[in-house]
Short mmCIF file of C-alpha atoms in Angstrom, two decimals:
data_model
loop_
_atom_site.label_atom_id
_atom_site.label_comp_id
_atom_site.label_asym_id
_atom_site.label_seq_id
_atom_site.Cartn_x
_atom_site.Cartn_y
_atom_site.Cartn_z
CA MET A 81 -17.38 1.76 -5.77
CA ASP A 82 -19.18 -1.65 -5.02
CA GLU A 83 -22.36 -2.31 -2.59
CA TYR A 84 -20.03 -2.71 0.20
CA GLY A 85 -17.80 0.24 -0.24
CA GLN A 86 -13.93 0.24 -1.09
CA ILE A 87 -10.52 0.13 0.41
CA LYS A 88 -8.28 2.95 -0.92
CA ILE A 89 -4.83 2.09 -0.86
CA LYS A 90 -2.71 5.15 0.50
CA ILE A 91 1.01 4.22 0.10
CA ALA A 92 1.67 6.80 -2.45
CA GLU A 93 0.58 9.68 -0.08
CA ILE A 94 3.35 8.11 2.33
CA MET A 95 6.05 7.36 0.06
CA GLU A 96 6.05 11.43 -0.84
CA GLN A 97 5.81 12.48 2.96
CA LYS A 98 8.92 10.07 3.50
CA GLY A 99 10.56 11.23 0.12
CA LEU A 100 10.79 7.33 -0.96
CA SER A 101 10.88 6.51 -4.40
CA LYS A 102 9.15 3.29 -5.95
CA THR A 103 12.68 1.70 -6.58
CA ARG A 104 13.90 2.44 -2.42
CA LEU A 105 10.52 1.46 -0.98
CA ALA A 106 10.50 -2.32 -3.02
CA HIS A 107 14.00 -2.79 -1.73
CA LEU A 108 13.16 -1.92 1.93
CA ALA A 109 9.94 -4.30 1.76
CA LEU A 110 11.05 -6.89 -0.42
CA LEU A 111 8.68 -6.17 -2.90
CA ASP A 112 9.14 -6.75 -6.76
CA ARG A 113 8.36 -3.91 -8.54
CA LYS A 114 5.38 -4.82 -10.45
CA GLN A 115 4.01 -5.71 -7.16
CA LEU A 116 4.50 -2.36 -5.60
CA ASN A 117 2.97 -0.44 -9.08
CA LYS A 118 -0.03 -2.89 -8.78
CA LEU A 119 -0.56 -1.84 -5.27
CA LEU A 120 -0.07 1.94 -6.29
CA ASP A 121 -2.10 1.94 -9.17
CA GLY A 122 -5.23 0.00 -7.66
CA THR A 123 -5.03 -2.83 -9.90
CA ALA A 124 -3.73 -5.40 -6.99
CA ALA A 125 -6.72 -8.38 -6.15
CA ARG A 126 -5.34 -8.72 -3.11
CA ILE A 127 -2.06 -8.24 -0.63
CA ASP A 128 -0.90 -10.53 1.87
CA PHE A 129 -0.67 -9.55 5.48
CA ALA A 130 3.20 -10.17 5.39
CA VAL A 131 3.64 -7.91 2.59
CA LEU A 132 1.46 -5.10 4.37
CA ALA A 133 3.79 -5.55 7.43
CA ARG A 134 6.88 -4.83 5.27
CA ILE A 135 5.55 -2.05 3.81
CA CYS A 136 4.38 -0.46 7.28
CA HIS A 137 7.99 -1.64 8.75
CA ALA A 138 9.70 0.15 5.24
CA LEU A 139 7.14 3.16 6.14
CA GLN A 140 7.28 3.36 9.68
CA CYS A 141 4.05 3.97 9.96
CA GLN A 142 0.62 2.10 10.75
CA ILE A 143 -1.61 -0.12 8.91
CA ASP A 144 -4.24 2.69 9.21
CA ASP A 145 -1.98 5.44 7.65
CA ILE A 146 -1.84 3.18 4.24
CA LEU A 147 -5.54 1.87 4.26
CA GLU A 148 -8.72 3.42 4.35
CA TYR A 149 -12.10 1.92 4.31
CA ILE A 150 -14.50 4.14 2.01
CA PRO A 151 -18.34 3.19 2.42
CA LYS A 152 -20.54 3.46 -0.06
#
């Protein structure tokens, strides 16, 4: 964790609740499987707003369901 805190990506938790596989989410959100894997394992350096919107649409959730700010 850096001096400003961190952003936790909670996509995997929502996928599990909805019973969606990585392959299915990638298809629904028009994502490359490698891009989705980077988000799921926390190695993505950045994420586009359009990608976030597609993921929220595919998971039928709100942005705060998949992203969480954790203060230092």
